[in-house]
Short mmCIF file of C-alpha atoms and ligand atoms in Angstrom, two decimals:
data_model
loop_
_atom_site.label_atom_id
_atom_site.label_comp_id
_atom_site.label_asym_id
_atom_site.label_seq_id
_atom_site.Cartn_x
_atom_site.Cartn_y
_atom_site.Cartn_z
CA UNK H 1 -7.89 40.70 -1.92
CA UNK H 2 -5.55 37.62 -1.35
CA UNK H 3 -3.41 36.73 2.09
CA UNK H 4 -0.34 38.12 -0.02
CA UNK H 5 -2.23 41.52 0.12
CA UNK H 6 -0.91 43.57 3.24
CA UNK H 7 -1.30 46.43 4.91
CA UNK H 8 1.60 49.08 6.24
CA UNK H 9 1.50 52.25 8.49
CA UNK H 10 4.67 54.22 9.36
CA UNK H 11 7.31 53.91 6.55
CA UNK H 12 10.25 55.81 8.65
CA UNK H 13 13.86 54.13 8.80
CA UNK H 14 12.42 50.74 10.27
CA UNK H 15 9.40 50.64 8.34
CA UNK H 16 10.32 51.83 4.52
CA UNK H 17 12.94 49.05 4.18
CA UNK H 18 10.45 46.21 5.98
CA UNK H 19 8.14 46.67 3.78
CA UNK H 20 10.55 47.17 0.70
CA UNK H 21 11.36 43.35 1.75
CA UNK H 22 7.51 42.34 1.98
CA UNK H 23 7.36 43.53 -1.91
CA UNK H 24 10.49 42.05 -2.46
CA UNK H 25 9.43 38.43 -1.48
CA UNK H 26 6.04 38.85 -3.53
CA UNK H 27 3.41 40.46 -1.15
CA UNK H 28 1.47 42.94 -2.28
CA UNK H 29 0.89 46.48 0.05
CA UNK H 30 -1.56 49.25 0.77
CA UNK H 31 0.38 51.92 2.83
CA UNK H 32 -0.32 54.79 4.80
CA UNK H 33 1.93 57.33 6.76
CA UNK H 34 1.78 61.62 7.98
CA UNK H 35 5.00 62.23 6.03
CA UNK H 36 4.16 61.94 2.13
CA UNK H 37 8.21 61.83 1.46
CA UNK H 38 8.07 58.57 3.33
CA UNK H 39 5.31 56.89 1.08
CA UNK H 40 6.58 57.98 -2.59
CA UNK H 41 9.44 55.19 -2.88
CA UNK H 42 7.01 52.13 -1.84
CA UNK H 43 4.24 54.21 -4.03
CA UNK H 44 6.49 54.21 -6.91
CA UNK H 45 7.67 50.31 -6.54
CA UNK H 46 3.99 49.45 -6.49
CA UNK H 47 2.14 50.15 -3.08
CA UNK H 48 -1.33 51.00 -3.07
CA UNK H 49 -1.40 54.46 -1.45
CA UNK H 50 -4.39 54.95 1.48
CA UNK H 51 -5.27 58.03 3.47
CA UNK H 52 -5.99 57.04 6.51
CA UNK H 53 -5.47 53.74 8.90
CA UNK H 54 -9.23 52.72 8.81
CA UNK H 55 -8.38 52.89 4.40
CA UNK H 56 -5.94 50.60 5.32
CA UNK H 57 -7.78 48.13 7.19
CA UNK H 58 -10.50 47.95 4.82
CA UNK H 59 -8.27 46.69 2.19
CA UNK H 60 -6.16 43.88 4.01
CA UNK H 61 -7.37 41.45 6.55
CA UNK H 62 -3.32 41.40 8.13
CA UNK H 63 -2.06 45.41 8.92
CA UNK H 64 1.20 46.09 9.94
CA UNK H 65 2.82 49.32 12.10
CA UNK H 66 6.39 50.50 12.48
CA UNK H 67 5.25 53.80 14.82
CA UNK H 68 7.09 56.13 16.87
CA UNK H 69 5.54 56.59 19.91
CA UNK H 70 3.24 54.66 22.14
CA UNK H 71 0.56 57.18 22.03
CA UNK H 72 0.92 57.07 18.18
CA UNK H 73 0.35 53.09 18.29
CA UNK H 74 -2.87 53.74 20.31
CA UNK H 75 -4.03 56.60 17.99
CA UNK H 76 -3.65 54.65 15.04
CA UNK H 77 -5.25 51.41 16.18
CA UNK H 78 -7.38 52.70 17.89
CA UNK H 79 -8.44 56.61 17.26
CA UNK H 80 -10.71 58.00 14.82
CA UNK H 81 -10.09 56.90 11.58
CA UNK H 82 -7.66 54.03 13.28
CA UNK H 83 -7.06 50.42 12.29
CA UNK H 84 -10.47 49.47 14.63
CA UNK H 85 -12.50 50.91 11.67
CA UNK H 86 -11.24 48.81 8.91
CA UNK H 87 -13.51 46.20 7.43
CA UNK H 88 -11.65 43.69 6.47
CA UNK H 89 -8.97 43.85 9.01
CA UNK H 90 -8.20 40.34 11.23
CA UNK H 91 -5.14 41.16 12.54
CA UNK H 92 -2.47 43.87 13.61
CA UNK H 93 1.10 43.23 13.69
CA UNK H 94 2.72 45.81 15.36
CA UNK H 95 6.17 46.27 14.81
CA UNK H 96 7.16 49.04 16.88
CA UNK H 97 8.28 49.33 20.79
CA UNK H 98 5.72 50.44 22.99
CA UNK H 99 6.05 48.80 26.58
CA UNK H 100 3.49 45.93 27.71
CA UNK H 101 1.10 48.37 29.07
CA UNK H 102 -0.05 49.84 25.37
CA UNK H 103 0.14 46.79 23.98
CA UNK H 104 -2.26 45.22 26.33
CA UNK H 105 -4.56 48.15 25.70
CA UNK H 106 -3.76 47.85 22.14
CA UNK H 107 -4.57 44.35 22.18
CA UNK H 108 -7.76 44.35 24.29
CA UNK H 109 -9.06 47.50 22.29
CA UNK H 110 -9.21 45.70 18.95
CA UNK H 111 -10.35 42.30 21.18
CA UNK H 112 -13.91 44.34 21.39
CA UNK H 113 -14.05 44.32 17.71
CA UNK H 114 -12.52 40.52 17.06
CA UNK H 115 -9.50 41.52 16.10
CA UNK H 116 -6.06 40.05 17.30
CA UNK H 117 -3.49 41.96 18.42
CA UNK H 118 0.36 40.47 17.37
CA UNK H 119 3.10 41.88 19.42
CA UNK H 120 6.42 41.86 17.06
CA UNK H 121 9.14 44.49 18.50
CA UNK H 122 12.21 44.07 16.72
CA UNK H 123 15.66 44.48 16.77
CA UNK H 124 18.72 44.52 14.98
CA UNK H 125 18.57 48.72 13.79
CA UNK H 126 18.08 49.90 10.01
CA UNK H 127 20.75 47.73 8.36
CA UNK H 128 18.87 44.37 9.83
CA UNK H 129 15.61 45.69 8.48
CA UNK H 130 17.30 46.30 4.62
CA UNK H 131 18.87 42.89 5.02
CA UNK H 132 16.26 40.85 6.60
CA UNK H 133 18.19 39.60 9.52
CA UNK H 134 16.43 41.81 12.82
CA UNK H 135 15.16 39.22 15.64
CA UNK H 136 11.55 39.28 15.82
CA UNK H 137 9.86 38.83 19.46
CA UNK H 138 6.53 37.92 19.05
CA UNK H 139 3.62 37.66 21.66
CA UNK H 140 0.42 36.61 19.89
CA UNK H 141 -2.08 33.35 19.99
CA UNK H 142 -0.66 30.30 18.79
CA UNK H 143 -3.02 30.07 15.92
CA UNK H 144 -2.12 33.34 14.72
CA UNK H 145 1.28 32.59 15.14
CA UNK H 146 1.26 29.56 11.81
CA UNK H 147 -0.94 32.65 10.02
CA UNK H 148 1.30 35.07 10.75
CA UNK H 149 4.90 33.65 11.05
CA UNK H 150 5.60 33.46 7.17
CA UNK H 151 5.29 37.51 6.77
CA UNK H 152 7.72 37.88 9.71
CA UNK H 153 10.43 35.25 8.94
CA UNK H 154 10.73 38.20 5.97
CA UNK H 155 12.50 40.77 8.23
CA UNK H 156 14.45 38.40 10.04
CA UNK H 157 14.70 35.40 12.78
CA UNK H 158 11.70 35.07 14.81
CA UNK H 159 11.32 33.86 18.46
CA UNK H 160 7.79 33.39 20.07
CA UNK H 161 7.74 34.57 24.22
CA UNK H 162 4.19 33.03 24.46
CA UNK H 163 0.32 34.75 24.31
CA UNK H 164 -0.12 37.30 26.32
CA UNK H 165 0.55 40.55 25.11
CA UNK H 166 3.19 42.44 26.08
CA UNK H 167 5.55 40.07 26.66
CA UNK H 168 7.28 40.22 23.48
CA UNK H 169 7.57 44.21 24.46
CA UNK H 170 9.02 43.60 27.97
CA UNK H 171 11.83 41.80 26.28
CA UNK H 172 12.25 44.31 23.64
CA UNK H 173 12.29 46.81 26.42
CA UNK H 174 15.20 44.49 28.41
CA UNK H 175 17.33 44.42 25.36
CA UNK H 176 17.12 48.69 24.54
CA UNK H 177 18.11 48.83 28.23
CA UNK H 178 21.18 46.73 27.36
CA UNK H 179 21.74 48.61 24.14
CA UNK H 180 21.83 52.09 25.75
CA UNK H 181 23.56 51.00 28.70
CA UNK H 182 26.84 49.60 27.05
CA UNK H 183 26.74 52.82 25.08
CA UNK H 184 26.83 55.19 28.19
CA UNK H 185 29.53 52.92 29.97
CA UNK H 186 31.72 52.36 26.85
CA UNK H 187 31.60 56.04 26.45
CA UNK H 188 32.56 57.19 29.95
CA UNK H 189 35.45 53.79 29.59
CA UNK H 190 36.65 55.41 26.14
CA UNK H 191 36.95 58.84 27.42
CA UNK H 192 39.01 57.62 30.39
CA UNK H 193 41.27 56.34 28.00
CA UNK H 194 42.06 58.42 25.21
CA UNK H 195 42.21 61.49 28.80
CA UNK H 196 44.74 59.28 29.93
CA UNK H 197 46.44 59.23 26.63
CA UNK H 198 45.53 56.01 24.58
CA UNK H 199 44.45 56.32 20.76
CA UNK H 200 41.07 55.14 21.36
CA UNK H 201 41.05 53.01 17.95
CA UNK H 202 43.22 50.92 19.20
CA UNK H 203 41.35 50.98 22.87
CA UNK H 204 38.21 49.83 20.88
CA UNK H 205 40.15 46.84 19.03
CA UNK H 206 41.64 45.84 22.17
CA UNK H 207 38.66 45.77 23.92
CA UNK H 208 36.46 43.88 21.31
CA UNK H 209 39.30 41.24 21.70
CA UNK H 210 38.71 40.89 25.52
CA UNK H 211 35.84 40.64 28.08
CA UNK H 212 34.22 44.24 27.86
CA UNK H 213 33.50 43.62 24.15
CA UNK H 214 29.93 44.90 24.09
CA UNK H 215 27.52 45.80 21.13
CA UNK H 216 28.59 49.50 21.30
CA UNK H 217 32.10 48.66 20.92
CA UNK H 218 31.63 46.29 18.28
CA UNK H 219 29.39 48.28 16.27
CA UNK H 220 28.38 51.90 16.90
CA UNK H 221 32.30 52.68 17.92
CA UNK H 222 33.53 52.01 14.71
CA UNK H 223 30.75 53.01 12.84
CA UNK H 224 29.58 56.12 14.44
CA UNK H 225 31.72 57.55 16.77
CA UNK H 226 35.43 56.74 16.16
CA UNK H 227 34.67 58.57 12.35
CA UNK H 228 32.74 61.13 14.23
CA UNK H 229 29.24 60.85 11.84
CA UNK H 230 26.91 60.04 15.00
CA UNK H 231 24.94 58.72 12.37
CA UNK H 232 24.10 54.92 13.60
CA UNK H 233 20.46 55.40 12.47
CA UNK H 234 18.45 55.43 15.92
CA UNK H 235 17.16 58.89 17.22
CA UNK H 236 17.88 59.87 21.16
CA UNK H 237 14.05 60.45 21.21
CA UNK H 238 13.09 57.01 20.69
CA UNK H 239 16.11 55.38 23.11
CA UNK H 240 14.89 57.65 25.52
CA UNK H 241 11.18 56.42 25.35
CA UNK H 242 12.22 52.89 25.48
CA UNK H 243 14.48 53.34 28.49
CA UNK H 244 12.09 55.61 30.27
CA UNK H 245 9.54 52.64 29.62
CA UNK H 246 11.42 50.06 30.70
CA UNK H 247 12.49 51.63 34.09
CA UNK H 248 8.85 52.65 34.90
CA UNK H 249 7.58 48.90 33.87
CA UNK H 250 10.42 47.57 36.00
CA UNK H 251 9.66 49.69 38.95
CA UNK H 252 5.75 49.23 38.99
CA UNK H 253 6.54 45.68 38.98
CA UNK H 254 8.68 46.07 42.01
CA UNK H 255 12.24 45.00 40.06
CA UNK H 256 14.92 48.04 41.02
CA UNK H 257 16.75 49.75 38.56
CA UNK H 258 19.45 51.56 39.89
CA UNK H 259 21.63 51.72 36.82
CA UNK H 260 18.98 52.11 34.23
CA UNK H 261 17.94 54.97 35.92
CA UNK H 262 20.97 56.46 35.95
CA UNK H 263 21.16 55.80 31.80
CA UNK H 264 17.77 57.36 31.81
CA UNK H 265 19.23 60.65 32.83
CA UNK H 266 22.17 60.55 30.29
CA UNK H 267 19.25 60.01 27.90
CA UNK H 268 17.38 62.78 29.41
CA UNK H 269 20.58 65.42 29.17
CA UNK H 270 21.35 64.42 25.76
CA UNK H 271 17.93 64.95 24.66
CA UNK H 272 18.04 68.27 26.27
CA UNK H 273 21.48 69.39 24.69
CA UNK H 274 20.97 67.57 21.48
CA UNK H 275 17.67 67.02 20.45
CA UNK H 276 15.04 64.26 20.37
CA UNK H 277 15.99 63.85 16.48
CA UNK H 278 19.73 63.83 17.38
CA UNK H 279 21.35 60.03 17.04
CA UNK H 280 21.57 58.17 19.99
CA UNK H 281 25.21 57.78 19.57
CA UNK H 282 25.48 61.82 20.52
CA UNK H 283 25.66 60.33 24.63
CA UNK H 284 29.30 60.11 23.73
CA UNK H 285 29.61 63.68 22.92
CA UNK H 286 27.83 64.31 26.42
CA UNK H 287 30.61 62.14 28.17
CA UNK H 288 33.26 63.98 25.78
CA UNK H 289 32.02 67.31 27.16
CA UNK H 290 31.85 66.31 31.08
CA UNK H 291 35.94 65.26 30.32
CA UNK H 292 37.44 67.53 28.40
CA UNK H 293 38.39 64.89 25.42
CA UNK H 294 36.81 63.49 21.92
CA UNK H 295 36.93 60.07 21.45
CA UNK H 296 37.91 60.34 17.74
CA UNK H 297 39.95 58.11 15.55
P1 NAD Z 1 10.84 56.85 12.37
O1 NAD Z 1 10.52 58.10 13.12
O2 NAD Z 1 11.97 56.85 11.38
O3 NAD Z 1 9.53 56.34 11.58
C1 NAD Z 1 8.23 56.47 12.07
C2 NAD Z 1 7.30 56.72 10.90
O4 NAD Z 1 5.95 56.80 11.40
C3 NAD Z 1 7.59 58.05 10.16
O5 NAD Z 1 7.66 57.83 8.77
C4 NAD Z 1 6.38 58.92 10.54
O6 NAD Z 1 6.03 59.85 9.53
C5 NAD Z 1 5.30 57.88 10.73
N1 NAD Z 1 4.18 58.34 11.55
C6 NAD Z 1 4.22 59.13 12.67
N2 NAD Z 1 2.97 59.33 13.13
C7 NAD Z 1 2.12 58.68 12.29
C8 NAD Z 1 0.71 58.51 12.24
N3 NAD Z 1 -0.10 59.07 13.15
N4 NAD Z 1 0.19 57.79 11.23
C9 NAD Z 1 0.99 57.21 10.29
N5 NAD Z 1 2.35 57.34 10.28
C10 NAD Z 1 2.89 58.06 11.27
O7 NAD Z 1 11.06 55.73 13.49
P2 NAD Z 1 11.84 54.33 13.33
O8 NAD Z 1 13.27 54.51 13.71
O9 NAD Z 1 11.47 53.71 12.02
O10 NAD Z 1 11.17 53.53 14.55
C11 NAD Z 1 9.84 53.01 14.45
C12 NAD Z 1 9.59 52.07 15.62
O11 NAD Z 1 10.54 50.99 15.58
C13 NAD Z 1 9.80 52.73 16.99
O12 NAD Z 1 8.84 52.24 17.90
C14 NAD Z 1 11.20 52.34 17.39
O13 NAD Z 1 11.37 52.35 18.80
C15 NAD Z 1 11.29 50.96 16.79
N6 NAD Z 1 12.66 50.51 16.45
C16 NAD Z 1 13.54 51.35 15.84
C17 NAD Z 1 14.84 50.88 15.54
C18 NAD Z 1 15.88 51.75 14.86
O14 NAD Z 1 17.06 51.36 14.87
N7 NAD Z 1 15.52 52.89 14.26
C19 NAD Z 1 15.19 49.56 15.85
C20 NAD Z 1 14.25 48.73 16.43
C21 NAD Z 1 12.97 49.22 16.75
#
């Protein structure tokens, strides 16, 4: 099959509407993922459907993965059945955020069988992946960069952080930090306020027009929380992970983190009182509950 053949493993929120946008711009796709709902709408605009990673492999040389979990990642690229025993696969593009150290695995695992490993974490939630405007980190080799830079300029700006692997993840990791962070602070800020009396609407508006405008009171505020839908589209599980990795990658590399390890625990309790599955934006109704107010408007 051609170049404009790919492969694509784990069509969840991130991954259904990426590679929508790969058949949109003219590639074609063999796909695989657990959850059959999650295949039928790329099935049904075309995909070739496979049964397991190794299927997937063996039909395009370039694979991409949007996974859950770091242990998936490894499973899939590596397990029985995984990428590794594809036979025409060159190339893995993985998608997903997994922390440098499974990465490096990942990467030197499919090294033993000459295959490259490209590190693409994005970001920019499920709205950037249906519109094609995420940032794309990339860690790869530079000659795999010109092969593969084409498919990922299709989801969005890319930005190359050089060839090791993992680097492109420790960014990715820096950035959820930031993300979950403003969320926790903006929350305990907001409930402050509206305890104190203020309609937190216009709290919000004020505040995007001055120096504590952040991106969770630009965007998951008035999306998510003000209207009360907690439905910004990432789960707590999957914050949780990335936080948990970055704090434990920080720390083994002897950088502190005194305040991400304090947004790991708000992770931790609203995982605990809400649910891995449970949006992210739910930390609010942790802070809510602590004070004695809801930040609703
Ligand atoms: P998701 O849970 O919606 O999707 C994951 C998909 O993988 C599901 O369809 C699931 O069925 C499938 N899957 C699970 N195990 C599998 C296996 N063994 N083989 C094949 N398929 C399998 O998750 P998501 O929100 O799309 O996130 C995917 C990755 O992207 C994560 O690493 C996440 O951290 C990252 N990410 C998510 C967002 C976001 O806003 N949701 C933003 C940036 C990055």
């Amino acid at each position: 099959m051609s170049a404009m053949h790919l492969g694509f493993i784990g069509l969840g929120r991130m991954g259904g509407p990426m590679a929508g946008r790969l058949l949109e711009a003219g590639y074609s796709l063999t796909v695989f993922d657990t959850n059959e709902a999650a295949v039928r709408p790329l099935a049904d605009r075309g995909a070739t459907v496979a049964s397991s990673p190794a299927e997937v492999a063996s039909q395009a040389s370039t694979v991409l993965m949007c996974l859950p979990m770091p242990s998936v990642v490894q499973a899939v690229a590596l397990g029985e059945n995984g990428i590794i025993a594809g036979e025409r696969v060159e190339r893995v593009i993985d998608l997903s955020t997994t922390g440098p150290a499974v990465a490096t695995t990942v990467a030197k695992g499919l090294a033993e069988r000459g295959v490259t490993l490209v590190d693409a974490p994005v970001s920019g939630g499920v709205r950037g992946a249906r519109s094609g405007k995420l940032a794309v980190m990339i860690s790869c080799p530079k000659n795999t960069l010109q092969i593969v830079e084409p498919i990922l300029k299709v989801f969005g700006r890319t930005f190359f952080t050089g060839e090791k692997p993992g680097l492109a993840q420790v960014v990715k990791l820096a950035n959820n930090l930031l993300a979950a962070t403003a969320l926790v602070v903006s929350s305990e800020a907001l409930a402050m306020g509206v305890k104190a009396g203020v309609d937190p609407k216009i709290m919000v508006e004020i505040i995007n027009a001055s120096s504590g405008r952040n991106s969770a009171t630009e965007d998951k505020f008035p999306r998510a929380i003000l209207p009360r839908t907690f439905d910004f589209g990432f789960t707590t599980g999957l914050s949780y992970k990335d936080v948990r990795l970055c704090v434990d990658e920080a720390e083994s590399m002897g950088v502190p983190m005194v305040v991400g390890a304090a947004v790991r625990q708000m992770l931790a309790v609203t995982q605990a009182k809400f649910g891995p599955d449970s949006d992210f934006t739910s930390i609010a109704k942790v802070v809510e509950e602590w004070a004695g107010v809801e930040i609703k408007g």
